[in-house]
Amino acid sequence: MSPLHYQLSLHDYRSHRFAITLIIDQPDPNGQLLRLPKWIPGSYMIRDFSKHIINLRATTFDGEALAVSVVDPAHWQIAPHQRSIKIHYEVYAWDLSVRGAHYDQQHAFLNGTSCFLDVVGQSEQPHSLDLLADEWALQQAWSVATTLPKLAVNEQGFGRYQAATYAELIDHPIEIGSFTELRFDAGGIEHRMVLTGVHDADLERIAADLAPICAAQLAFFGQPTPFKHYLFMVMVTGNGYGGLEHRSSTALMCSRESLPYPGMDQPHDKYLEFLELCSHEYFHSWNVKRIQPAQLQQSDLQSPATTQLLWWFEGATSYYDLLFLYRAGTIDHATYLNKLAEQLTRVYRMPGRFQQTLADSSKQAWTKFYQQDENAPNAIISYYTKGALAVIALDLTLRSHTQGQKNLDDLMRMLWQDYGIAEQGLAENTIELLASDLAGCPLDDFFNQALHSTNDLPLDELFAQVGIQFSLRPPYANQDLGGPHPKANQPDAKPYLNLGAAMANTPNNSIKLTHVWLDRPAHRAGLAGGDEIIALDAIRMSNVAQLDAYLQRRPLGDRLTCHYFRRDELAQTEVTLDLPPADRVVLSAHKSCHWPEK
Ligand code: ZN
């Protein structure tokens, strides 16, 4: 047994609690300090996982009680003892997300950051873990899925695991239950997906579609591969969406309808989104799990770690996740460009891009991107979407400086070879230096504009060099996400008239404004996020579809009387319909266009 040993037992699914015993062979003779992370890598928010630790006590190996004092919400101090000690506690697991821990009669899912106390001073020691089933888990024939290295486990995966360090222990989430499962080979490496929750997915279809995406990424980065095997852990729910990357696995949440069904022909949009999510988290195995900002590597997970490089780690990963659907043959070139246009539209629709630079977006992720409120579209810009835009502009800039000899792929591979393999952290300016090196000249102007100014990058000029016409047009429908639209070719087509607000139906048969865009009709009329519209022109409006249809019957410039509730107070205003801005991106390729390469 290693100097640090955890036992996790599936204590009681009814109270959603794991029971954990931690054995410390050589505690600090002056009294052992214990702590729990306040955040989980990849998700930049203080989550205070310690709030779910219950009934923590300490004993000698023989069971004699030792005093425990709470130092602060995330630290515990154990009374001095010269020999082995045991720490006993429970974890309340009722957070159905990829970031926490969840346990009920259907399954158990856990991240180490929620469950395993860090023994201060011994984080670099080996950490072993016994996973113990209870009667219910045995009755239900539950098994374990995790990439945590196995020492001695039974056929169901219960038994002993061992991690080389604390950081490794918390980077292998664990799923336990009666999941469905698929396996495939990519690049000679075994890949496995386990799906928990009610679903009717065509597993063979997922394997057939995902294998070429993984194989293309493995081939792109070349040897050495970062892992010996890989696991996708998918929680299927009614409307979930999200993912979190780990060193050889990912935890994903998706909706039932995003999965393929037996007999499905062409992949539908939601399924493409699911494949893109898988592709995204898989790409992170290189870009952020091994190629890492030094600022994140140095974190003890107790306070926010700040870097300006999230634009690269999430922007480049967002750019490549879709690109690998094209490179793997999941989508054709036209579909690729249309999806890319939709991605770029998500930047051009945000007035906040004129308020926050990309570098600041990254540095303020903790307080702004992860704590978005009703003003978010007007105040911030996402380092995912604008980061992807900047990465595309960087690719096109590298090409133009090198007569097409160098591009973003060269930069990405260089990062893997020179930094990722050795896990050498990136300084805040490493990307800029490497890119300038590749370009053969300083790219200060480019990076100043892309990262430190709020001016739009000259995408029209940059795309023109590779035979793509970049243009902007107004919206023609409520769900117009960008890309080509049949109405765009009709000279007298009327744009989709709207209030310039995001809206949702309420149970009161009214319409709630969730976000109000600056300098659009709702804003100019004094409406705000949270307001509930009940009538236009003294006609009751019961839902968003009805309001939408009413607006489309009105002429441009029309003035409408609007009745609404702010909190519980009835108010009235006048809304003037304006010409919606041209903020939907269209990318049209000339026949000669070979961008991006397959
Ligand atoms: Zn990501």
CSV table of C-alpha atoms in Angstrom, one decimal, residues 2 15 78 82 99 166 181 225 228 350 358 445 476 502:
chain,number,residue,atom,x,y,z
A,2,SER,CA,1.2,3.5,-0.8
A,15,SER,CA,-28.8,10.1,0.9
A,78,ILE,CA,-5.5,17.2,12.5
A,82,GLN,CA,3.5,10.1,15.2
A,99,ARG,CA,-17.7,19.2,-12.8
A,166,TYR,CA,-2.6,13.9,-6.3
A,181,GLU,CA,-20.8,0.9,-23.9
A,225,THR,CA,0.5,9.7,-28.4
A,228,LYS,CA,-2.5,4.5,-24.0
A,350,MET,CA,-22.2,40.6,-29.7
A,358,LEU,CA,-9.7,39.0,-26.1
A,445,ASP,CA,0.7,44.4,-35.1
A,476,TYR,CA,-34.1,36.6,-42.0
A,502,ALA,CA,-33.4,37.4,-26.2
